[in-house]
Amino acid sequence: MTTKWRKSLLALSLTVAIAVTAAGCSSGKQNGQDTGAQEGNGDGQPKEITLTIYGNGFGGSVTPGVQTDRVAQEIKKKLNINISTEAKVNDDKLNTMMASGDLPDIIYAERRHMKQLIDGNLVIPLDDLIAEHGKSILEESPQRIEFSKKYLSNDTNNLFFIPLLAGDAPKEYTYASPGYMVRWDYYKELGYPQYNNWEDLLQILKQMQDKHPTNEKGEKVYAMAPLFEWGYSIQTEFYDRYSGKLLLDKFMDVDPETLEARSAILEPNGSVWETARMYQKANALGLFDPDSFTMKYDNMLEKIKSNRLLFSWWNWAGTNEANDAFEKAGELKGWAPLPPAKGQTQYVGEYGSIGRLDSTFAISKNSKNPERAMELINFLVSHEGSRLIMNGIEGVDWEVKDNVPMDTAERIEQSKADPDFGAKSGITKYYNWSGFSAGAIDPKYNVPTNFGNIISEQRLNKMNPIEKDYSEHYKISYPGELIEKLVEKGEIKKNGTDYTKFAALPIVTPDNIKRIDGKIDEYIKRMVPKLILAKDDAEFNQIQSGMMKELEGMDLQKSVDYWTGAYKKNKEIVTGK
């Protein structure tokens, strides 16, 4: 986000906060109805109630119904509110609920549903409620209000949705998702060879595969098996992220700094083609697992855990589990992320400096306790609530030593002993409900909101053998420090997706463009295997030329014109230029 726009929003937000607070002081009504005083127990405490939250905003495994973990119990202790959850299954369920009007108290809303929720009068304006029951939001992050009214109100300029997970990208302990995840022990075996580009990395992977052609069971080992189950755009995203670009929507390559967008298909070096070339080169070297086109996510996990792959983009998709197994067996084997080559970019994730567009809270018109619902949202969005969601309870899960928050010995032991610790304790289970992201700075302690991101002596003492070996080789204190040093030297840059910068992109795609895009998506998905399996550059180029002719007949230009215009308009609105 530009500094100019951030300051403008903040100034407007402060004005709104003052005006809304004044309105709240002079009005006891919400939506034209007298809300009345809160019912209590006669002891100054509000009456115990249960509020249901619907959506897919869970950071861990959640059983539907009233939550009883200690984080949920702490929230009940503070607010006398039991939290009941109703997890999102798919869009069909939400569509049915919206059609019938049968919605729970609080909705975890994504941007694509906001127009229907507002037009259908399914969610209530929060302008008056936040003045009386949202004091933490007003004091700690008033810019959320103006941002939401400007971009998330269906042009009504009312407050319906409270954006969550505000904060810039954090410094990471390990930049490994996405990352050039390789078998570190095999890389070490080769003498830590240098690489300057993707072709060099493929040669390194080939050397690994040649030395280790089969696993312990005699099964064939491949360097890579990219997952195409989730669509080809996932793969093009990786190419862009390490090339200083973003791929956000409908195969458009976007510059994260200028916000300018170009077609990833029409441009001869667009990410659609360059990604396929990347994998075509791998296949020509015998590194590409032919199962990639048909395998499922679970198949990929099994290949990694059974030592049949040498490269992965994600540390959370099997490589962490593989490392745990090696560590338990007492073997110095495992996975680690190689740094990007000089001139590339290290991706640092998706975030929203003011809040995420697809992670918001709204109060349904069916809520019998909108005031208490606003109180719950206010707590979850506050620094105090975010601190609880991310780290658990002070004195139980963490404590402050030398002005630095750190895990208690009891929590460390519990987390080691119980693989379901997160789900049972509630810590990070409600991550996506947090008002602030893991990397946002907690003003009370001047550290990241998720204390696990603090690079403390306690954290360094928990390094596994691979992390220690990795850090010793690169002469750093912890794995992520390597990226920080390379950025400081100017050898690489960081690249991330601040969705706040794209708040003015259209929520609903016109039907005619949607039909064109659907045909294009399916065609590319069907043809990509032919590109990857091309025997040489000449055959690849021939297939590409034929595809371009076919795509032109599918009104590709009409789609590109629409999305180019959408990104241009977005840039003008969010930057004022």
PDB file of N, CA and C in Angstrom, residues 50-55 84 86 88 90-109 113-114 116-124 161 362-369 373:
ATOM      1  N   THR A  50     -24.859 -18.082  24.275  1.00  0.00           N
ATOM      2  CA  THR A  50     -24.091 -18.809  23.259  1.00  0.00           C
ATOM      3  C   THR A  50     -24.305 -18.138  21.912  1.00  0.00           C
ATOM      4  N   LEU A  51     -23.211 -17.852  21.225  1.00  0.00           N
ATOM      5  CA  LEU A  51     -23.264 -17.271  19.891  1.00  0.00           C
ATOM      6  C   LEU A  51     -22.619 -18.233  18.897  1.00  0.00           C
ATOM      7  N   THR A  52     -23.242 -18.375  17.752  1.00  0.00           N
ATOM      8  CA  THR A  52     -22.735 -19.292  16.728  1.00  0.00           C
ATOM      9  C   THR A  52     -22.053 -18.504  15.619  1.00  0.00           C
ATOM     10  N   ILE A  53     -20.866 -18.973  15.243  1.00  0.00           N
ATOM     11  CA  ILE A  53     -20.096 -18.381  14.151  1.00  0.00           C
ATOM     12  C   ILE A  53     -20.034 -19.388  13.009  1.00  0.00           C
ATOM     13  N   TYR A  54     -20.383 -18.928  11.811  1.00  0.00           N
ATOM     14  CA  TYR A  54     -20.344 -19.792  10.629  1.00  0.00           C
ATOM     15  C   TYR A  54     -19.224 -19.360   9.689  1.00  0.00           C
ATOM     16  N   GLY A  55     -18.539 -20.313   9.085  1.00  0.00           N
ATOM     17  CA  GLY A  55     -17.564 -19.992   8.054  1.00  0.00           C
ATOM     18  C   GLY A  55     -16.409 -20.954   8.036  1.00  0.00           C
ATOM     19  N   SER A  84     -20.057 -21.194  19.732  1.00  0.00           N
ATOM     20  CA  SER A  84     -20.443 -22.392  19.000  1.00  0.00           C
ATOM     21  C   SER A  84     -20.048 -22.192  17.537  1.00  0.00           C
ATOM     22  N   GLU A  86     -20.073 -23.453  13.389  1.00  0.00           N
ATOM     23  CA  GLU A  86     -20.700 -24.214  12.317  1.00  0.00           C
ATOM     24  C   GLU A  86     -19.801 -24.056  11.103  1.00  0.00           C
ATOM     25  N   LYS A  88     -17.942 -24.193   7.547  1.00  0.00           N
ATOM     26  CA  LYS A  88     -18.370 -24.165   6.142  1.00  0.00           C
ATOM     27  C   LYS A  88     -18.010 -25.492   5.484  1.00  0.00           C
ATOM     28  N   ASN A  90     -19.279 -26.204   2.000  1.00  0.00           N
ATOM     29  CA  ASN A  90     -19.057 -25.725   0.642  1.00  0.00           C
ATOM     30  C   ASN A  90     -19.996 -24.548   0.397  1.00  0.00           C
ATOM     31  N   ASP A  91     -19.875 -23.952  -0.778  1.00  0.00           N
ATOM     32  CA  ASP A  91     -20.709 -22.797  -1.094  1.00  0.00           C
ATOM     33  C   ASP A  91     -22.185 -23.154  -1.171  1.00  0.00           C
ATOM     34  N   ASP A  92     -22.488 -24.403  -1.517  1.00  0.00           N
ATOM     35  CA  ASP A  92     -23.894 -24.805  -1.637  1.00  0.00           C
ATOM     36  C   ASP A  92     -24.631 -24.629  -0.312  1.00  0.00           C
ATOM     37  N   LYS A  93     -23.949 -24.972   0.773  1.00  0.00           N
ATOM     38  CA  LYS A  93     -24.588 -24.843   2.080  1.00  0.00           C
ATOM     39  C   LYS A  93     -24.872 -23.377   2.398  1.00  0.00           C
ATOM     40  N   LEU A  94     -23.881 -22.512   2.146  1.00  0.00           N
ATOM     41  CA  LEU A  94     -24.086 -21.096   2.418  1.00  0.00           C
ATOM     42  C   LEU A  94     -25.174 -20.521   1.515  1.00  0.00           C
ATOM     43  N   ASN A  95     -25.190 -20.918   0.261  1.00  0.00           N
ATOM     44  CA  ASN A  95     -26.221 -20.427  -0.656  1.00  0.00           C
ATOM     45  C   ASN A  95     -27.613 -20.816  -0.183  1.00  0.00           C
ATOM     46  N   THR A  96     -27.738 -22.031   0.329  1.00  0.00           N
ATOM     47  CA  THR A  96     -29.021 -22.488   0.856  1.00  0.00           C
ATOM     48  C   THR A  96     -29.427 -21.669   2.077  1.00  0.00           C
ATOM     49  N   MET A  97     -28.453 -21.418   2.942  1.00  0.00           N
ATOM     50  CA  MET A  97     -28.723 -20.628   4.143  1.00  0.00           C
ATOM     51  C   MET A  97     -29.129 -19.202   3.786  1.00  0.00           C
ATOM     52  N   MET A  98     -28.443 -18.629   2.777  1.00  0.00           N
ATOM     53  CA  MET A  98     -28.783 -17.258   2.378  1.00  0.00           C
ATOM     54  C   MET A  98     -30.157 -17.209   1.721  1.00  0.00           C
ATOM     55  N   ALA A  99     -30.471 -18.235   0.938  1.00  0.00           N
ATOM     56  CA  ALA A  99     -31.775 -18.260   0.273  1.00  0.00           C
ATOM     57  C   ALA A  99     -32.914 -18.359   1.276  1.00  0.00           C
ATOM     58  N   SER A 100     -32.698 -19.122   2.343  1.00  0.00           N
ATOM     59  CA  SER A 100     -33.739 -19.297   3.356  1.00  0.00           C
ATOM     60  C   SER A 100     -33.700 -18.213   4.421  1.00  0.00           C
ATOM     61  N   GLY A 101     -32.571 -17.482   4.480  1.00  0.00           N
ATOM     62  CA  GLY A 101     -32.417 -16.458   5.513  1.00  0.00           C
ATOM     63  C   GLY A 101     -32.069 -17.037   6.866  1.00  0.00           C
ATOM     64  N   ASP A 102     -31.782 -18.328   6.901  1.00  0.00           N
ATOM     65  CA  ASP A 102     -31.488 -19.017   8.158  1.00  0.00           C
ATOM     66  C   ASP A 102     -29.989 -18.972   8.428  1.00  0.00           C
ATOM     67  N   LEU A 103     -29.524 -17.851   8.967  1.00  0.00           N
ATOM     68  CA  LEU A 103     -28.104 -17.655   9.223  1.00  0.00           C
ATOM     69  C   LEU A 103     -27.836 -17.533  10.720  1.00  0.00           C
ATOM     70  N   PRO A 104     -26.652 -17.953  11.165  1.00  0.00           N
ATOM     71  CA  PRO A 104     -26.311 -17.865  12.588  1.00  0.00           C
ATOM     72  C   PRO A 104     -25.967 -16.434  12.996  1.00  0.00           C
ATOM     73  N   ASP A 105     -25.504 -16.265  14.230  1.00  0.00           N
ATOM     74  CA  ASP A 105     -25.260 -14.923  14.773  1.00  0.00           C
ATOM     75  C   ASP A 105     -24.186 -14.167  14.011  1.00  0.00           C
ATOM     76  N   ILE A 106     -23.060 -14.822  13.793  1.00  0.00           N
ATOM     77  CA  ILE A 106     -21.904 -14.171  13.171  1.00  0.00           C
ATOM     78  C   ILE A 106     -21.488 -14.977  11.951  1.00  0.00           C
ATOM     79  N   ILE A 107     -21.161 -14.273  10.869  1.00  0.00           N
ATOM     80  CA  ILE A 107     -20.753 -14.922   9.632  1.00  0.00           C
ATOM     81  C   ILE A 107     -19.314 -14.532   9.321  1.00  0.00           C
ATOM     82  N   TYR A 108     -18.486 -15.535   9.080  1.00  0.00           N
ATOM     83  CA  TYR A 108     -17.134 -15.297   8.569  1.00  0.00           C
ATOM     84  C   TYR A 108     -17.278 -15.200   7.060  1.00  0.00           C
ATOM     85  N   ALA A 109     -17.258 -13.977   6.540  1.00  0.00           N
ATOM     86  CA  ALA A 109     -17.667 -13.737   5.155  1.00  0.00           C
ATOM     87  C   ALA A 109     -16.488 -13.521   4.225  1.00  0.00           C
ATOM     88  N   HIS A 113     -19.279 -13.176  -1.459  1.00  0.00           N
ATOM     89  CA  HIS A 113     -20.640 -13.340  -0.950  1.00  0.00           C
ATOM     90  C   HIS A 113     -21.244 -12.043  -0.430  1.00  0.00           C
ATOM     91  N   MET A 114     -20.435 -10.989  -0.393  1.00  0.00           N
ATOM     92  CA  MET A 114     -20.874  -9.771   0.300  1.00  0.00           C
ATOM     93  C   MET A 114     -22.057  -9.088  -0.379  1.00  0.00           C
ATOM     94  N   GLN A 116     -24.490 -10.377  -2.139  1.00  0.00           N
ATOM     95  CA  GLN A 116     -25.722 -11.118  -1.866  1.00  0.00           C
ATOM     96  C   GLN A 116     -26.166 -10.935  -0.417  1.00  0.00           C
ATOM     97  N   LEU A 117     -25.215 -10.908   0.497  1.00  0.00           N
ATOM     98  CA  LEU A 117     -25.559 -10.725   1.910  1.00  0.00           C
ATOM     99  C   LEU A 117     -26.156  -9.340   2.159  1.00  0.00           C
ATOM    100  N   ILE A 118     -25.607  -8.325   1.485  1.00  0.00           N
ATOM    101  CA  ILE A 118     -26.120  -6.959   1.663  1.00  0.00           C
ATOM    102  C   ILE A 118     -27.447  -6.778   0.929  1.00  0.00           C
ATOM    103  N   ASP A 119     -27.492  -7.178  -0.330  1.00  0.00           N
ATOM    104  CA  ASP A 119     -28.726  -7.001  -1.117  1.00  0.00           C
ATOM    105  C   ASP A 119     -29.896  -7.764  -0.530  1.00  0.00           C
ATOM    106  N   GLY A 120     -29.595  -8.904   0.072  1.00  0.00           N
ATOM    107  CA  GLY A 120     -30.658  -9.715   0.657  1.00  0.00           C
ATOM    108  C   GLY A 120     -31.035  -9.301   2.065  1.00  0.00           C
ATOM    109  N   ASN A 121     -30.431  -8.220   2.549  1.00  0.00           N
ATOM    110  CA  ASN A 121     -30.700  -7.740   3.909  1.00  0.00           C
ATOM    111  C   ASN A 121     -30.454  -8.851   4.926  1.00  0.00           C
ATOM    112  N   LEU A 122     -29.368  -9.611   4.694  1.00  0.00           N
ATOM    113  CA  LEU A 122     -29.045 -10.757   5.553  1.00  0.00           C
ATOM    114  C   LEU A 122     -28.051 -10.409   6.646  1.00  0.00           C
ATOM    115  N   VAL A 123     -27.373  -9.270   6.487  1.00  0.00           N
ATOM    116  CA  VAL A 123     -26.450  -8.795   7.521  1.00  0.00           C
ATOM    117  C   VAL A 123     -26.829  -7.368   7.886  1.00  0.00           C
ATOM    118  N   ILE A 124     -26.522  -6.972   9.100  1.00  0.00           N
ATOM    119  CA  ILE A 124     -26.958  -5.659   9.581  1.00  0.00           C
ATOM    120  C   ILE A 124     -25.818  -4.646   9.554  1.00  0.00           C
ATOM    121  N   PHE A 161     -18.919  -5.236   7.296  1.00  0.00           N
ATOM    122  CA  PHE A 161     -17.918  -6.289   7.475  1.00  0.00           C
ATOM    123  C   PHE A 161     -16.680  -5.737   8.166  1.00  0.00           C
ATOM    124  N   ALA A 362     -19.233 -10.484  10.025  1.00  0.00           N
ATOM    125  CA  ALA A 362     -20.478  -9.727   9.892  1.00  0.00           C
ATOM    126  C   ALA A 362     -21.489 -10.313  10.866  1.00  0.00           C
ATOM    127  N   ILE A 363     -22.483  -9.498  11.245  1.00  0.00           N
ATOM    128  CA  ILE A 363     -23.536  -9.959  12.159  1.00  0.00           C
ATOM    129  C   ILE A 363     -24.810 -10.155  11.348  1.00  0.00           C
ATOM    130  N   SER A 364     -25.382 -11.326  11.472  1.00  0.00           N
ATOM    131  CA  SER A 364     -26.579 -11.632  10.685  1.00  0.00           C
ATOM    132  C   SER A 364     -27.806 -10.942  11.271  1.00  0.00           C
ATOM    133  N   LYS A 365     -28.802 -10.724  10.421  1.00  0.00           N
ATOM    134  CA  LYS A 365     -30.051 -10.096  10.869  1.00  0.00           C
ATOM    135  C   LYS A 365     -30.784 -11.004  11.852  1.00  0.00           C
ATOM    136  N   ASN A 366     -30.428 -12.294  11.873  1.00  0.00           N
ATOM    137  CA  ASN A 366     -31.102 -13.239  12.761  1.00  0.00           C
ATOM    138  C   ASN A 366     -30.554 -13.226  14.184  1.00  0.00           C
ATOM    139  N   SER A 367     -29.429 -12.552  14.376  1.00  0.00           N
ATOM    140  CA  SER A 367     -28.822 -12.572  15.701  1.00  0.00           C
ATOM    141  C   SER A 367     -29.755 -11.937  16.731  1.00  0.00           C
ATOM    142  N   LYS A 368     -30.046 -12.683  17.775  1.00  0.00           N
ATOM    143  CA  LYS A 368     -30.909 -12.179  18.844  1.00  0.00           C
ATOM    144  C   LYS A 368     -30.130 -11.301  19.821  1.00  0.00           C
ATOM    145  N   ASN A 369     -28.801 -11.323  19.700  1.00  0.00           N
ATOM    146  CA  ASN A 369     -27.962 -10.529  20.601  1.00  0.00           C
ATOM    147  C   ASN A 369     -26.885  -9.795  19.797  1.00  0.00           C
ATOM    148  N   ALA A 373     -22.833  -9.894  20.142  1.00  0.00           N
ATOM    149  CA  ALA A 373     -22.065 -10.357  18.981  1.00  0.00           C
ATOM    150  C   ALA A 373     -20.984  -9.336  18.636  1.00  0.00           C
TER     151      ALA A 373
END
